[in-house]
PDB file of C-alpha atoms in Angstrom:
ATOM      1  CA  MET A  20       0.287  -0.060   0.118  1.00 73.00           C
ATOM      2  CA  ASN A  21       1.481   3.490  -0.919  1.00 82.00           C
ATOM      3  CA  ILE A  22      -0.691   5.900   1.521  1.00 87.00           C
ATOM      4  CA  PRO A  23       0.084   9.384   1.388  1.00 90.00           C
ATOM      5  CA  THR A  24       0.423  11.867   3.749  1.00 91.00           C
ATOM      6  CA  TRP A  25      -2.667  13.445   3.633  1.00 93.00           C
ATOM      7  CA  VAL A  26      -4.720   9.980   4.032  1.00 92.00           C
ATOM      8  CA  TRP A  27      -1.750   9.861   7.569  1.00 91.00           C
ATOM      9  CA  LEU A  28      -2.506  13.104   8.948  1.00 93.00           C
ATOM     10  CA  VAL A  29      -6.414  12.618   8.286  1.00 94.00           C
ATOM     11  CA  THR A  30      -6.649   9.157  10.353  1.00 93.00           C
ATOM     12  CA  VAL A  31      -4.498  10.304  12.839  1.00 91.00           C
ATOM     13  CA  ALA A  32      -6.387  13.698  13.067  1.00 92.00           C
ATOM     14  CA  GLY A  33      -9.981  11.588  13.282  1.00 91.00           C
ATOM     15  CA  LEU A  34      -8.590   9.224  15.788  1.00 88.00           C
ATOM     16  CA  SER A  35      -7.414  11.707  18.360  1.00 87.00           C
ATOM     17  CA  ALA A  36     -10.374  13.704  17.666  1.00 89.00           C
ATOM     18  CA  MET A  37     -12.594  10.353  19.299  1.00 87.00           C
ATOM     19  CA  ILE A  38     -10.194   9.840  22.118  1.00 82.00           C
ATOM     20  CA  MET A  39      -9.997  13.228  22.841  1.00 83.00           C
ATOM     21  CA  PHE A  40     -14.028  13.178  23.000  1.00 84.00           C
ATOM     22  CA  ASP A  41     -13.761  10.490  25.120  1.00 78.00           C
ATOM     23  CA  PHE A  42     -11.434  11.714  27.420  1.00 75.00           C
ATOM     24  CA  TYR A  43     -14.007  15.342  27.666  1.00 77.00           C
ATOM     25  CA  LEU A  44     -16.746  12.530  28.780  1.00 74.00           C
ATOM     26  CA  VAL A  45     -14.529  11.017  31.213  1.00 68.00           C
ATOM     27  CA  SER A  46     -13.704  14.549  32.928  1.00 69.00           C
ATOM     28  CA  ARG A  47     -16.736  16.062  32.622  1.00 73.00           C
ATOM     29  CA  ASN A  48     -18.815  13.430  34.648  1.00 69.00           C
ATOM     30  CA  PRO A  49     -16.202  11.416  36.360  1.00 67.00           C
ATOM     31  CA  ARG A  50     -18.475   8.134  37.488  1.00 68.00           C
ATOM     32  CA  LYS A  51     -19.187   4.571  37.170  1.00 72.00           C
ATOM     33  CA  PRO A  52     -20.712   3.912  33.974  1.00 73.00           C
ATOM     34  CA  SER A  53     -23.991   2.267  33.600  1.00 76.00           C
ATOM     35  CA  MET A  54     -23.658  -1.279  31.582  1.00 76.00           C
ATOM     36  CA  ARG A  55     -26.809  -0.326  28.756  1.00 82.00           C
ATOM     37  CA  GLU A  56     -23.451   3.245  28.250  1.00 81.00           C
ATOM     38  CA  CYS A  57     -20.795   0.611  28.128  1.00 81.00           C
ATOM     39  CA  THR A  58     -22.743  -1.815  25.824  1.00 84.00           C
ATOM     40  CA  ALA A  59     -23.653   1.568  23.681  1.00 86.00           C
ATOM     41  CA  TRP A  60     -19.904   2.308  23.388  1.00 86.00           C
ATOM     42  CA  VAL A  61     -18.524  -0.594  22.800  1.00 86.00           C
ATOM     43  CA  SER A  62     -20.826  -1.683  20.067  1.00 90.00           C
ATOM     44  CA  CYS A  63     -20.286   2.068  18.767  1.00 91.00           C
ATOM     45  CA  TYR A  64     -15.877   1.484  18.713  1.00 90.00           C
ATOM     46  CA  VAL A  65     -16.565  -1.984  17.087  1.00 92.00           C
ATOM     47  CA  GLY A  66     -19.027  -0.620  14.480  1.00 94.00           C
ATOM     48  CA  LEU A  67     -16.714   2.163  13.307  1.00 93.00           C
ATOM     49  CA  ALA A  68     -13.638  -0.438  13.373  1.00 93.00           C
ATOM     50  CA  VAL A  69     -15.958  -2.521  11.027  1.00 95.00           C
ATOM     51  CA  LEU A  70     -16.689   0.249   8.668  1.00 95.00           C
ATOM     52  CA  PHE A  71     -13.086   1.700   8.685  1.00 95.00           C
ATOM     53  CA  GLY A  72     -12.231  -2.365   7.839  1.00 94.00           C
ATOM     54  CA  LEU A  73     -15.055  -1.875   4.240  1.00 96.00           C
ATOM     55  CA  GLY A  74     -13.426   1.328   3.342  1.00 94.00           C
ATOM     56  CA  VAL A  75     -10.004  -0.290   3.503  1.00 94.00           C
ATOM     57  CA  THR A  76     -11.332  -3.411   1.402  1.00 94.00           C
ATOM     58  CA  LEU A  77     -13.288  -1.104  -0.555  1.00 94.00           C
ATOM     59  CA  PHE A  78     -10.137   1.210  -1.558  1.00 92.00           C
ATOM     60  CA  ALA A  79      -7.000  -1.017  -1.141  1.00 91.00           C
ATOM     61  CA  GLY A  80      -8.270  -4.133  -1.871  1.00 91.00           C
ATOM     62  CA  GLY A  81      -9.779  -7.581  -0.188  1.00 91.00           C
ATOM     63  CA  GLN A  82      -6.056  -8.223   0.592  1.00 92.00           C
ATOM     64  CA  ALA A  83      -5.888  -5.148   2.284  1.00 92.00           C
ATOM     65  CA  GLY A  84      -9.107  -5.408   3.625  1.00 93.00           C
ATOM     66  CA  GLY A  85      -8.178  -9.116   5.455  1.00 92.00           C
ATOM     67  CA  GLU A  86      -5.089  -8.296   6.856  1.00 92.00           C
ATOM     68  CA  PHE A  87      -6.399  -4.833   9.184  1.00 94.00           C
ATOM     69  CA  PHE A  88      -9.378  -7.490   9.776  1.00 94.00           C
ATOM     70  CA  ALA A  89      -7.331 -10.180  10.862  1.00 91.00           C
ATOM     71  CA  GLY A  90      -4.630  -7.925  12.969  1.00 90.00           C
ATOM     72  CA  TRP A  91      -7.741  -6.358  14.688  1.00 91.00           C
ATOM     73  CA  VAL A  92      -8.909  -9.036  16.008  1.00 89.00           C
ATOM     74  CA  THR A  93      -6.653 -10.505  16.974  1.00 87.00           C
ATOM     75  CA  GLU A  94      -5.513  -7.295  18.791  1.00 84.00           C
ATOM     76  CA  TYR A  95      -8.575  -6.933  20.189  1.00 85.00           C
ATOM     77  CA  SER A  96      -9.006 -10.672  22.032  1.00 81.00           C
ATOM     78  CA  LEU A  97      -5.331  -9.970  23.262  1.00 79.00           C
ATOM     79  CA  SER A  98      -6.740  -6.531  24.649  1.00 76.00           C
ATOM     80  CA  VAL A  99      -9.475  -8.685  26.573  1.00 73.00           C
ATOM     81  CA  ASP A 100      -7.305 -11.023  27.704  1.00 67.00           C
ATOM     82  CA  ASN A 101      -4.962  -8.046  29.195  1.00 70.00           C
ATOM     83  CA  LEU A 102      -7.995  -6.840  30.970  1.00 73.00           C
ATOM     84  CA  PHE A 103      -7.733  -9.457  33.789  1.00 70.00           C
ATOM     85  CA  VAL A 104      -4.587  -7.640  34.686  1.00 72.00           C
ATOM     86  CA  PHE A 105      -5.715  -4.642  34.534  1.00 76.00           C
ATOM     87  CA  ILE A 106      -8.606  -5.596  37.002  1.00 73.00           C
ATOM     88  CA  ILE A 107      -6.272  -6.819  39.234  1.00 73.00           C
ATOM     89  CA  ILE A 108      -4.086  -3.258  39.259  1.00 79.00           C
ATOM     90  CA  MET A 109      -7.146  -1.521  40.025  1.00 78.00           C
ATOM     91  CA  GLY A 110      -7.930  -3.555  42.947  1.00 75.00           C
ATOM     92  CA  ALA A 111      -3.768  -3.970  43.923  1.00 76.00           C
ATOM     93  CA  PHE A 112      -4.123   0.275  44.158  1.00 79.00           C
ATOM     94  CA  ALA A 113      -7.682   0.664  45.354  1.00 80.00           C
ATOM     95  CA  VAL A 114      -8.953   2.983  42.799  1.00 81.00           C
ATOM     96  CA  PRO A 115     -12.093   4.336  43.808  1.00 81.00           C
ATOM     97  CA  LYS A 116     -15.023   3.855  40.980  1.00 76.00           C
ATOM     98  CA  GLN A 117     -15.524   6.955  40.271  1.00 75.00           C
ATOM     99  CA  PHE A 118     -12.288   7.669  38.995  1.00 79.00           C
ATOM    100  CA  GLN A 119     -11.769   3.922  37.202  1.00 79.00           C
ATOM    101  CA  GLN A 120     -12.341   5.414  33.942  1.00 76.00           C
ATOM    102  CA  LYS A 121      -9.979   8.636  34.140  1.00 77.00           C
ATOM    103  CA  VAL A 122      -6.941   5.852  34.626  1.00 79.00           C
ATOM    104  CA  LEU A 123      -7.863   3.880  31.709  1.00 77.00           C
ATOM    105  CA  SER A 124      -7.999   6.666  29.546  1.00 77.00           C
ATOM    106  CA  ILE A 125      -4.887   8.246  30.212  1.00 76.00           C
ATOM    107  CA  GLY A 126      -3.641   4.903  30.501  1.00 72.00           C
ATOM    108  CA  ILE A 127      -4.690   3.776  27.001  1.00 75.00           C
ATOM    109  CA  VAL A 128      -3.413   7.252  25.328  1.00 78.00           C
ATOM    110  CA  LEU A 129       0.040   6.554  26.693  1.00 75.00           C
ATOM    111  CA  ALA A 130      -0.296   3.312  25.595  1.00 74.00           C
ATOM    112  CA  LEU A 131      -1.599   4.755  21.961  1.00 79.00           C
ATOM    113  CA  LEU A 132       1.702   6.565  21.884  1.00 80.00           C
ATOM    114  CA  MET A 133       3.917   4.203  22.896  1.00 77.00           C
ATOM    115  CA  ARG A 134       2.731   1.519  20.478  1.00 78.00           C
ATOM    116  CA  GLY A 135       2.709   4.147  17.867  1.00 80.00           C
ATOM    117  CA  ALA A 136       6.896   4.433  18.351  1.00 81.00           C
ATOM    118  CA  PHE A 137       7.148   1.010  18.905  1.00 80.00           C
ATOM    119  CA  ILE A 138       5.683   0.617  15.559  1.00 83.00           C
ATOM    120  CA  ALA A 139       7.156   3.283  13.529  1.00 82.00           C
ATOM    121  CA  VAL A 140      10.654   1.108  14.871  1.00 82.00           C
ATOM    122  CA  GLY A 141       8.908  -2.212  14.148  1.00 80.00           C
ATOM    123  CA  ALA A 142       8.464  -1.281  10.330  1.00 80.00           C
ATOM    124  CA  GLN A 143      11.702   0.276   9.706  1.00 81.00           C
ATOM    125  CA  ALA A 144      12.978  -2.783  11.020  1.00 81.00           C
ATOM    126  CA  VAL A 145      11.293  -5.833   8.972  1.00 75.00           C
ATOM    127  CA  SER A 146      11.464  -3.455   5.960  1.00 74.00           C
ATOM    128  CA  ARG A 147      15.412  -3.538   6.104  1.00 79.00           C
ATOM    129  CA  PHE A 148      16.244  -7.232   8.065  1.00 76.00           C
ATOM    130  CA  ASP A 149      13.872  -9.972   6.787  1.00 74.00           C
ATOM    131  CA  TRP A 150      15.228 -12.235   9.232  1.00 79.00           C
ATOM    132  CA  LEU A 151      13.506 -10.470  11.537  1.00 79.00           C
ATOM    133  CA  PHE A 152      10.586 -12.828  10.825  1.00 80.00           C
ATOM    134  CA  TYR A 153      12.513 -15.396  12.079  1.00 86.00           C
ATOM    135  CA  VAL A 154      12.769 -13.821  15.486  1.00 85.00           C
ATOM    136  CA  PHE A 155       9.082 -12.846  15.575  1.00 82.00           C
ATOM    137  CA  GLY A 156       8.413 -16.234  14.441  1.00 84.00           C
ATOM    138  CA  ALA A 157      10.171 -17.958  17.217  1.00 87.00           C
ATOM    139  CA  PHE A 158       8.964 -15.502  19.921  1.00 84.00           C
ATOM    140  CA  LEU A 159       5.289 -15.550  19.221  1.00 83.00           C
ATOM    141  CA  ILE A 160       5.463 -19.231  19.485  1.00 88.00           C
ATOM    142  CA  TYR A 161       7.511 -19.593  22.455  1.00 85.00           C
ATOM    143  CA  THR A 162       5.030 -16.845  24.048  1.00 81.00           C
ATOM    144  CA  ALA A 163       2.114 -19.146  22.934  1.00 83.00           C
ATOM    145  CA  TRP A 164       4.034 -21.917  24.904  1.00 86.00           C
ATOM    146  CA  LYS A 165       4.228 -19.833  27.672  1.00 80.00           C
ATOM    147  CA  LEU A 166       1.108 -18.820  27.904  1.00 76.00           C
ATOM    148  CA  ILE A 167      -0.424 -22.258  27.881  1.00 77.00           C
ATOM    149  CA  ARG A 168       2.655 -23.140  30.607  1.00 74.00           C
ATOM    150  CA  HIS A 169       2.019 -20.422  32.936  1.00 63.00           C
ATOM    151  CA  GLN A 170      -2.120 -19.158  32.089  1.00 55.00           C
ATOM    152  CA  ASP A 171      -2.643 -18.707  35.496  1.00 51.00           C
ATOM    153  CA  ASP A 172      -0.110 -17.145  37.031  1.00 50.00           C
ATOM    154  CA  ASP A 173      -0.653 -13.200  36.356  1.00 45.00           C
ATOM    155  CA  GLU A 174      -4.000 -14.486  38.424  1.00 47.00           C
ATOM    156  CA  GLU A 175      -2.443 -14.738  41.938  1.00 49.00           C
ATOM    157  CA  GLU A 176      -1.021 -10.918  42.343  1.00 55.00           C
ATOM    158  CA  PHE A 177       0.446  -7.871  40.044  1.00 58.00           C
ATOM    159  CA  LYS A 178       4.130  -7.772  39.879  1.00 64.00           C
ATOM    160  CA  GLU A 179       5.791  -4.118  39.713  1.00 64.00           C
ATOM    161  CA  ASN A 180       7.665  -3.389  36.060  1.00 63.00           C
ATOM    162  CA  ALA A 181      11.191  -1.304  36.168  1.00 68.00           C
ATOM    163  CA  VAL A 182       9.212   1.366  35.186  1.00 65.00           C
ATOM    164  CA  LEU A 183       7.090   1.706  37.734  1.00 70.00           C
ATOM    165  CA  ARG A 184       9.846   0.428  40.297  1.00 74.00           C
ATOM    166  CA  VAL A 185      11.859   3.448  39.234  1.00 75.00           C
ATOM    167  CA  VAL A 186       8.510   6.398  39.015  1.00 71.00           C
ATOM    168  CA  LYS A 187       8.129   4.751  42.543  1.00 72.00           C
ATOM    169  CA  LYS A 188      11.786   6.018  43.667  1.00 75.00           C
ATOM    170  CA  VAL A 189      12.209   8.841  41.540  1.00 77.00           C
ATOM    171  CA  LEU A 190       8.519  10.801  42.842  1.00 77.00           C
ATOM    172  CA  PRO A 191       7.589  10.586  46.386  1.00 76.00           C
ATOM    173  CA  ALA A 192       3.822  10.061  46.749  1.00 78.00           C
ATOM    174  CA  THR A 193       0.813   9.686  49.267  1.00 80.00           C
ATOM    175  CA  ASP A 194      -0.642   7.069  50.453  1.00 76.00           C
ATOM    176  CA  SER A 195      -4.154   8.016  49.875  1.00 80.00           C
ATOM    177  CA  TYR A 196      -5.833   9.427  47.033  1.00 82.00           C
ATOM    178  CA  ASP A 197      -7.287  13.342  46.635  1.00 80.00           C
ATOM    179  CA  GLY A 198      -9.391  12.962  44.099  1.00 76.00           C
ATOM    180  CA  ALA A 199      -8.443  12.539  40.605  1.00 74.00           C
ATOM    181  CA  ARG A 200      -5.495  14.856  41.088  1.00 81.00           C
ATOM    182  CA  ILE A 201      -2.269  13.812  40.435  1.00 80.00           C
ATOM    183  CA  THR A 202      -0.625  15.905  42.500  1.00 83.00           C
ATOM    184  CA  THR A 203      -1.157  17.716  45.700  1.00 85.00           C
ATOM    185  CA  ARG A 204       0.556  19.122  48.940  1.00 83.00           C
ATOM    186  CA  VAL A 205       1.069  17.663  52.261  1.00 82.00           C
ATOM    187  CA  ASP A 206       2.443  20.030  54.736  1.00 78.00           C
ATOM    188  CA  GLY A 207       3.705  22.461  51.768  1.00 78.00           C
ATOM    189  CA  ARG A 208       5.562  19.473  50.342  1.00 81.00           C
ATOM    190  CA  LYS A 209       4.277  18.384  46.465  1.00 83.00           C
ATOM    191  CA  LEU A 210       3.774  15.409  46.239  1.00 84.00           C
ATOM    192  CA  VAL A 211       2.299  12.864  43.560  1.00 83.00           C
ATOM    193  CA  THR A 212      -0.743  11.098  44.627  1.00 84.00           C
ATOM    194  CA  PRO A 213      -1.474   7.213  43.459  1.00 82.00           C
ATOM    195  CA  MET A 214      -3.283   8.321  40.881  1.00 83.00           C
ATOM    196  CA  LEU A 215      -0.417   8.678  38.879  1.00 82.00           C
ATOM    197  CA  ILE A 216       1.257   5.368  40.154  1.00 82.00           C
ATOM    198  CA  VAL A 217      -1.903   3.855  38.555  1.00 83.00           C
ATOM    199  CA  MET A 218      -1.546   5.739  35.773  1.00 80.00           C
ATOM    200  CA  VAL A 219       2.040   4.720  35.015  1.00 80.00           C
ATOM    201  CA  ALA A 220       1.106   0.979  36.144  1.00 80.00           C
ATOM    202  CA  ILE A 221      -1.714   0.812  33.181  1.00 78.00           C
ATOM    203  CA  GLY A 222       0.300   2.805  30.497  1.00 73.00           C
ATOM    204  CA  THR A 223       3.849   0.528  31.275  1.00 74.00           C
ATOM    205  CA  THR A 224       2.134  -2.668  31.203  1.00 76.00           C
ATOM    206  CA  ASP A 225      -0.155  -2.558  28.139  1.00 71.00           C
ATOM    207  CA  LEU A 226       3.740  -1.216  26.586  1.00 70.00           C
ATOM    208  CA  LEU A 227       4.863  -4.977  27.468  1.00 71.00           C
ATOM    209  CA  PHE A 228       1.576  -6.662  26.547  1.00 72.00           C
ATOM    210  CA  ALA A 229       3.043  -4.973  22.960  1.00 71.00           C
ATOM    211  CA  LEU A 230       6.065  -6.933  23.354  1.00 71.00           C
ATOM    212  CA  ASP A 231       3.151  -9.821  22.279  1.00 70.00           C
ATOM    213  CA  SER A 232       0.893  -8.469  19.983  1.00 74.00           C
ATOM    214  CA  ILE A 233       3.420  -6.107  18.082  1.00 79.00           C
ATOM    215  CA  PRO A 234       5.083  -9.212  16.548  1.00 81.00           C
ATOM    216  CA  ALA A 235       1.569 -10.678  16.202  1.00 82.00           C
ATOM    217  CA  ILE A 236       0.338  -8.598  13.931  1.00 84.00           C
ATOM    218  CA  PHE A 237       3.428  -7.672  11.373  1.00 84.00           C
ATOM    219  CA  GLY A 238       2.792 -11.072  11.394  1.00 83.00           C
ATOM    220  CA  LEU A 239      -0.470 -10.605   9.435  1.00 86.00           C
ATOM    221  CA  THR A 240       0.171  -7.459   7.585  1.00 87.00           C
ATOM    222  CA  LYS A 241       3.522  -5.444   6.781  1.00 85.00           C
ATOM    223  CA  GLU A 242       1.704  -2.662   5.907  1.00 90.00           C
ATOM    224  CA  PRO A 243       2.335   0.033   9.069  1.00 90.00           C
ATOM    225  CA  TYR A 244      -0.720   1.776   8.473  1.00 93.00           C
ATOM    226  CA  LEU A 245      -2.551  -1.261   8.822  1.00 93.00           C
ATOM    227  CA  VAL A 246      -1.094  -2.066  12.123  1.00 91.00           C
ATOM    228  CA  PHE A 247      -1.272   1.541  13.494  1.00 91.00           C
ATOM    229  CA  THR A 248      -4.648   1.567  12.653  1.00 93.00           C
ATOM    230  CA  ALA A 249      -5.738  -1.837  13.881  1.00 92.00           C
ATOM    231  CA  ASN A 250      -3.892  -1.140  16.935  1.00 88.00           C
ATOM    232  CA  ALA A 251      -5.958   2.103  17.586  1.00 89.00           C
ATOM    233  CA  PHE A 252      -9.044   0.437  16.920  1.00 91.00           C
ATOM    234  CA  ALA A 253      -8.259  -2.640  19.485  1.00 86.00           C
ATOM    235  CA  LEU A 254      -7.253  -0.187  21.801  1.00 82.00           C
ATOM    236  CA  MET A 255     -10.547   2.482  21.386  1.00 82.00           C
ATOM    237  CA  GLY A 256     -13.708   1.181  23.508  1.00 76.00           C
ATOM    238  CA  LEU A 257     -11.021  -0.735  25.967  1.00 78.00           C
ATOM    239  CA  ARG A 258     -12.198   1.269  28.736  1.00 76.00           C
ATOM    240  CA  GLN A 259     -15.895   0.855  28.449  1.00 78.00           C
ATOM    241  CA  LEU A 260     -15.095  -2.455  28.094  1.00 80.00           C
ATOM    242  CA  PHE A 261     -13.430  -2.820  31.292  1.00 76.00           C
ATOM    243  CA  PHE A 262     -16.746  -2.346  32.735  1.00 75.00           C
ATOM    244  CA  LEU A 263     -19.062  -4.219  30.712  1.00 73.00           C
ATOM    245  CA  ILE A 264     -16.807  -7.662  30.844  1.00 69.00           C
ATOM    246  CA  GLY A 265     -15.033  -6.737  34.393  1.00 61.00           C
ATOM    247  CA  GLY A 266     -17.143  -9.148  35.997  1.00 57.00           C
ATOM    248  CA  LEU A 267     -17.386 -11.903  33.410  1.00 64.00           C
ATOM    249  CA  LEU A 268     -13.527 -12.467  32.768  1.00 62.00           C
ATOM    250  CA  ASP A 269     -13.232 -15.376  35.102  1.00 63.00           C
ATOM    251  CA  LYS A 270     -15.991 -17.300  32.336  1.00 71.00           C
ATOM    252  CA  LEU A 271     -13.767 -17.514  29.650  1.00 72.00           C
ATOM    253  CA  VAL A 272     -11.891 -20.439  30.961  1.00 74.00           C
ATOM    254  CA  TYR A 273     -10.176 -21.150  27.778  1.00 80.00           C
ATOM    255  CA  LEU A 274      -9.224 -17.502  26.187  1.00 77.00           C
ATOM    256  CA  SER A 275      -5.548 -17.973  27.201  1.00 78.00           C
ATOM    257  CA  LYS A 276      -5.469 -21.323  25.489  1.00 83.00           C
ATOM    258  CA  GLY A 277      -6.940 -19.791  22.228  1.00 84.00           C
ATOM    259  CA  LEU A 278      -4.561 -17.228  22.349  1.00 82.00           C
ATOM    260  CA  SER A 279      -2.100 -19.206  22.689  1.00 86.00           C
ATOM    261  CA  VAL A 280      -3.241 -21.342  19.258  1.00 87.00           C
ATOM    262  CA  VAL A 281      -3.437 -17.446  17.668  1.00 86.00           C
ATOM    263  CA  LEU A 282      -0.350 -16.938  18.200  1.00 84.00           C
ATOM    264  CA  ALA A 283       1.412 -20.362  17.908  1.00 88.00           C
ATOM    265  CA  PHE A 284      -0.289 -20.053  14.536  1.00 87.00           C
ATOM    266  CA  ILE A 285       1.125 -16.533  13.221  1.00 85.00           C
ATOM    267  CA  GLY A 286       4.323 -17.975  14.869  1.00 85.00           C
ATOM    268  CA  VAL A 287       4.102 -20.566  12.198  1.00 89.00           C
ATOM    269  CA  LYS A 288       2.886 -18.265   9.553  1.00 86.00           C
ATOM    270  CA  LEU A 289       5.741 -16.152   9.919  1.00 82.00           C
ATOM    271  CA  VAL A 290       8.483 -18.657   9.760  1.00 86.00           C
ATOM    272  CA  PHE A 291       6.834 -20.252   6.499  1.00 87.00           C
ATOM    273  CA  GLU A 292       6.412 -16.696   4.988  1.00 80.00           C
ATOM    274  CA  ALA A 293       9.882 -16.117   5.998  1.00 79.00           C
ATOM    275  CA  MET A 294      11.247 -19.246   4.477  1.00 85.00           C
ATOM    276  CA  HIS A 295       9.203 -18.889   1.403  1.00 74.00           C
ATOM    277  CA  HIS A 296      11.058 -15.551   0.777  1.00 75.00           C
ATOM    278  CA  ASP A 297      14.609 -17.287   1.139  1.00 77.00           C
ATOM    279  CA  GLY A 298      13.704 -19.652  -1.742  1.00 74.00           C
ATOM    280  CA  VAL A 299      12.701 -22.859   0.444  1.00 78.00           C
ATOM    281  CA  SER A 300       9.766 -24.024  -2.041  1.00 77.00           C
ATOM    282  CA  TRP A 301       8.134 -26.431  -0.062  1.00 81.00           C
ATOM    283  CA  ALA A 302       7.065 -23.484   2.840  1.00 78.00           C
ATOM    284  CA  PRO A 303       3.618 -22.398   2.092  1.00 82.00           C
ATOM    285  CA  GLU A 304       2.555 -19.265   2.020  1.00 79.00           C
ATOM    286  CA  ILE A 305      -0.588 -18.779   4.010  1.00 82.00           C
ATOM    287  CA  PRO A 306      -3.593 -16.447   2.195  1.00 84.00           C
ATOM    288  CA  ILE A 307      -4.957 -13.827   4.961  1.00 81.00           C
ATOM    289  CA  LEU A 308      -8.790 -15.480   4.497  1.00 83.00           C
ATOM    290  CA  LEU A 309      -7.711 -18.543   5.909  1.00 87.00           C
ATOM    291  CA  SER A 310      -5.840 -16.625   8.690  1.00 85.00           C
ATOM    292  CA  LEU A 311      -8.388 -14.395   9.669  1.00 84.00           C
ATOM    293  CA  GLY A 312     -11.054 -17.869   9.386  1.00 88.00           C
ATOM    294  CA  ILE A 313      -8.364 -19.730  11.570  1.00 89.00           C
ATOM    295  CA  ILE A 314      -8.098 -16.559  14.101  1.00 86.00           C
ATOM    296  CA  LEU A 315     -11.976 -16.161  13.768  1.00 86.00           C
ATOM    297  CA  GLY A 316     -12.977 -19.685  14.424  1.00 89.00           C
ATOM    298  CA  THR A 317     -10.708 -21.030  16.896  1.00 88.00           C
ATOM    299  CA  LEU A 318     -12.017 -17.413  19.268  1.00 84.00           C
ATOM    300  CA  ALA A 319     -15.262 -18.830  18.407  1.00 87.00           C
ATOM    301  CA  VAL A 320     -14.639 -22.388  19.767  1.00 90.00           C
ATOM    302  CA  THR A 321     -12.715 -20.811  22.978  1.00 86.00           C
ATOM    303  CA  THR A 322     -15.684 -18.571  23.844  1.00 83.00           C
ATOM    304  CA  VAL A 323     -18.172 -21.565  23.050  1.00 87.00           C
ATOM    305  CA  ALA A 324     -15.890 -24.453  25.092  1.00 87.00           C
ATOM    306  CA  SER A 325     -15.279 -21.670  28.170  1.00 83.00           C
ATOM    307  CA  LEU A 326     -19.547 -20.828  28.298  1.00 80.00           C
ATOM    308  CA  ILE A 327     -20.539 -24.643  28.528  1.00 85.00           C
ATOM    309  CA  LYS A 328     -17.831 -25.499  30.905  1.00 82.00           C
ATOM    310  CA  VAL A 329     -18.956 -22.755  33.457  1.00 76.00           C
ATOM    311  CA  ARG A 330     -22.614 -23.846  32.752  1.00 79.00           C
ATOM    312  CA  LYS A 331     -21.640 -27.120  33.336  1.00 76.00           C
ATOM    313  CA  GLN A 332     -20.252 -26.170  36.546  1.00 69.00           C
ATOM    314  CA  PRO A 333     -21.612 -25.658  40.405  1.00 64.00           C
ATOM    315  CA  LYS A 334     -22.364 -22.419  40.556  1.00 57.00           C
ATOM    316  CA  HIS A 335     -20.887 -20.461  43.165  1.00 50.00           C
ATOM    317  CA  SER A 336     -20.396 -16.963  44.831  1.00 46.00           C
ATOM    318  CA  GLU A 337     -17.924 -14.671  43.122  1.00 45.00           C
ATOM    319  CA  PRO A 338     -14.722 -14.601  43.532  1.00 44.00           C
ATOM    320  CA  GLU A 339     -12.679 -11.609  44.942  1.00 45.00           C
ATOM    321  CA  SER A 340     -10.336 -10.952  42.456  1.00 42.00           C
ATOM    322  CA  VAL A 341     -12.983  -9.965  40.128  1.00 43.00           C
ATOM    323  CA  THR A 342     -13.633  -6.866  42.617  1.00 45.00           C
ATOM    324  CA  VAL A 343     -12.487  -3.679  40.447  1.00 44.00           C
ATOM    325  CA  SER A 344     -11.647  -1.121  43.597  1.00 44.00           C
ATOM    326  CA  ALA A 345     -12.545  -0.520  46.367  1.00 41.00           C
ATOM    327  CA  ASP A 346     -14.458   2.760  47.280  1.00 41.00           C
TER     328      ASP A 346
END
């Protein structure tokens, strides 16, 4: 795809406008959104992504459209899996319910900015060094294996990353929140509040998730424009999705296994494509429509199998791990 500069500018401006409008709504009335409101917004963002994908198909062809949809579905599914970690972070920092939307909005903006830089670097790297596809493929296969083997580890506790530890050491913080403020004064001394710390935790954690998701989408499309827009649409609406399915994540018991299959498949696809490019005649090129079908089919089977398993289990009280905050 040869994307003119004006298309990039219009796309970034449009996505920025939607994010700013979303943030304005949160800042104007900080509260925990209703299920009806969350459903409406998630449906709106999903609809916009579908319309965008249809537009890509219309103007750039079925190959480009299929690559966008495959990338968006994969990134969106990984984002759903990552929501459980966000729930743990919210609980660990005891974020008041009325401020959780603001935390998620700023964290998502930080993640999108950092992912944009990551995508720019990755696009330049893969265009110059073909051997990186072997590295990406091997990394995704390893990630898939690790996800199956340690799929329950992230449910035990939230582990601070290096960036968060540095921020907490460098910036003295209070023990309690001061509304939605990120800084406050105690005895004349300016301190940061836990609000800033949790925003950094959300943003940097999502960036760590990008170490898996960015190589995965580069395995489906090499076009930076499609990589960026698929990531952007996957992140948009994540705030509302957090409240919509936060209490239902425990029911998707096979989601990690399904995602491990998707990541392993993309990893193998990357290796095959690299081998084919290097002249290995028997290495197949997997069509994007087949890739999209495998991804959608795997996630559909995973979801149905999870719901069947949960329905067969005896009813019990909701675990405390799905509590997103304390007032």
